[in-house]
mmCIF file of C-alpha atoms in Angstrom:
data_model
loop_
_atom_site.group_PDB
_atom_site.id
_atom_site.type_symbol
_atom_site.label_atom_id
_atom_site.label_comp_id
_atom_site.label_asym_id
_atom_site.label_seq_id
_atom_site.Cartn_x
_atom_site.Cartn_y
_atom_site.Cartn_z
ATOM 1 C CA LYS A 1 67.944 48.760 272.659
ATOM 2 C CA ASP A 2 64.536 49.428 274.272
ATOM 3 C CA GLU A 3 61.767 49.898 271.723
ATOM 4 C CA GLY A 4 60.088 52.823 273.501
ATOM 5 C CA GLU A 5 60.976 56.196 271.986
ATOM 6 C CA GLN A 6 60.556 57.997 275.294
ATOM 7 C CA VAL A 7 62.823 55.523 277.082
ATOM 8 C CA ARG A 8 65.514 55.969 274.427
ATOM 9 C CA GLU A 9 65.264 59.769 274.703
ATOM 10 C CA GLN A 10 65.530 59.636 278.495
ATOM 11 C CA THR A 11 68.507 57.304 278.223
ATOM 12 C CA LEU A 12 70.346 59.677 275.894
ATOM 13 C CA PHE A 13 69.639 62.582 278.232
ATOM 14 C CA ALA A 14 70.861 60.577 281.234
ATOM 15 C CA LEU A 15 74.059 59.663 279.384
ATOM 16 C CA SER A 16 74.630 63.323 278.561
ATOM 17 C CA ARG A 17 74.550 64.119 282.290
ATOM 18 C CA LEU A 18 77.419 61.762 283.154
ATOM 19 C CA PRO A 19 80.820 63.287 283.982
ATOM 20 C CA ASP A 20 82.413 64.765 280.836
ATOM 21 C CA ASP A 21 84.682 61.896 279.757
ATOM 22 C CA ARG A 22 82.108 59.179 280.407
ATOM 23 C CA ALA A 23 79.333 61.130 278.682
ATOM 24 C CA THR A 24 81.546 61.845 275.697
ATOM 25 C CA ARG A 25 82.571 58.199 275.272
ATOM 26 C CA ALA A 26 78.984 56.951 275.635
ATOM 27 C CA LEU A 27 77.513 59.504 273.229
ATOM 28 C CA ILE A 28 80.227 58.943 270.621
ATOM 29 C CA ALA A 29 79.573 55.198 270.805
ATOM 30 C CA ILE A 30 75.888 55.845 270.121
ATOM 31 C CA ALA A 31 76.615 58.329 267.328
ATOM 32 C CA GLU A 32 78.810 55.768 265.562
ATOM 33 C CA ASP A 33 76.569 52.727 266.108
ATOM 34 C CA ARG A 34 75.015 52.151 262.689
ATOM 35 C CA SER A 35 72.622 49.576 264.147
ATOM 36 C CA LEU A 36 70.747 52.426 265.855
ATOM 37 C CA SER A 37 68.278 54.684 264.097
ATOM 38 C CA THR A 38 69.379 57.912 262.478
ATOM 39 C CA ALA A 39 67.187 59.796 264.948
ATOM 40 C CA GLN A 40 68.983 58.242 267.932
ATOM 41 C CA ARG A 41 72.396 58.929 266.446
ATOM 42 C CA THR A 42 71.384 62.509 265.659
ATOM 43 C CA ARG A 43 70.262 63.057 269.263
ATOM 44 C CA ALA A 44 73.605 61.748 270.498
ATOM 45 C CA VAL A 45 75.393 64.266 268.269
ATOM 46 C CA PHE A 46 73.068 66.998 269.575
ATOM 47 C CA TRP A 47 74.038 66.202 273.170
ATOM 48 C CA LEU A 48 77.709 66.116 272.184
ATOM 49 C CA SER A 49 77.300 69.583 270.689
ATOM 50 C CA GLN A 50 75.899 70.829 274.004
ATOM 51 C CA SER A 51 78.961 69.612 275.879
ATOM 52 C CA GLN A 52 81.933 71.793 276.692
ATOM 53 C CA ALA A 53 84.155 68.714 277.064
ATOM 54 C CA GLY A 54 87.267 68.799 274.932
ATOM 55 C CA GLY A 55 86.726 65.246 273.727
ATOM 56 C CA ALA A 56 83.219 66.037 272.516
ATOM 57 C CA GLN A 57 84.401 69.105 270.631
ATOM 58 C CA ALA A 58 87.328 67.179 269.116
ATOM 59 C CA TYR A 59 84.951 64.457 267.916
ATOM 60 C CA LEU A 60 82.610 67.013 266.335
ATOM 61 C CA ASP A 61 85.557 68.733 264.636
ATOM 62 C CA LYS A 62 86.644 65.351 263.241
ATOM 63 C CA VAL A 63 83.140 64.595 261.944
ATOM 64 C CA LEU A 64 82.824 68.017 260.339
ATOM 65 C CA ALA A 65 86.254 67.722 258.701
ATOM 66 C CA ARG A 66 85.429 64.246 257.414
ATOM 67 C CA ASN A 67 82.177 65.483 255.875
ATOM 68 C CA ALA A 68 83.815 68.562 254.345
ATOM 69 C CA ASP A 69 85.917 66.419 251.979
#
């Protein structure tokens, strides 16, 4: 919720470095939080796409399938 763009970017990066399950849960929560800016949510999806975690890939598959309809 910090107003500084750089702080938000560093926070997203730090979350992406957590162990797979924790990072995935945190980044998905950000990606789905409509109170955050589109840019923040997009960065969360970017970091999810960089993950090899099964949960991250499953979430991205779900999002892509939902948007394909």
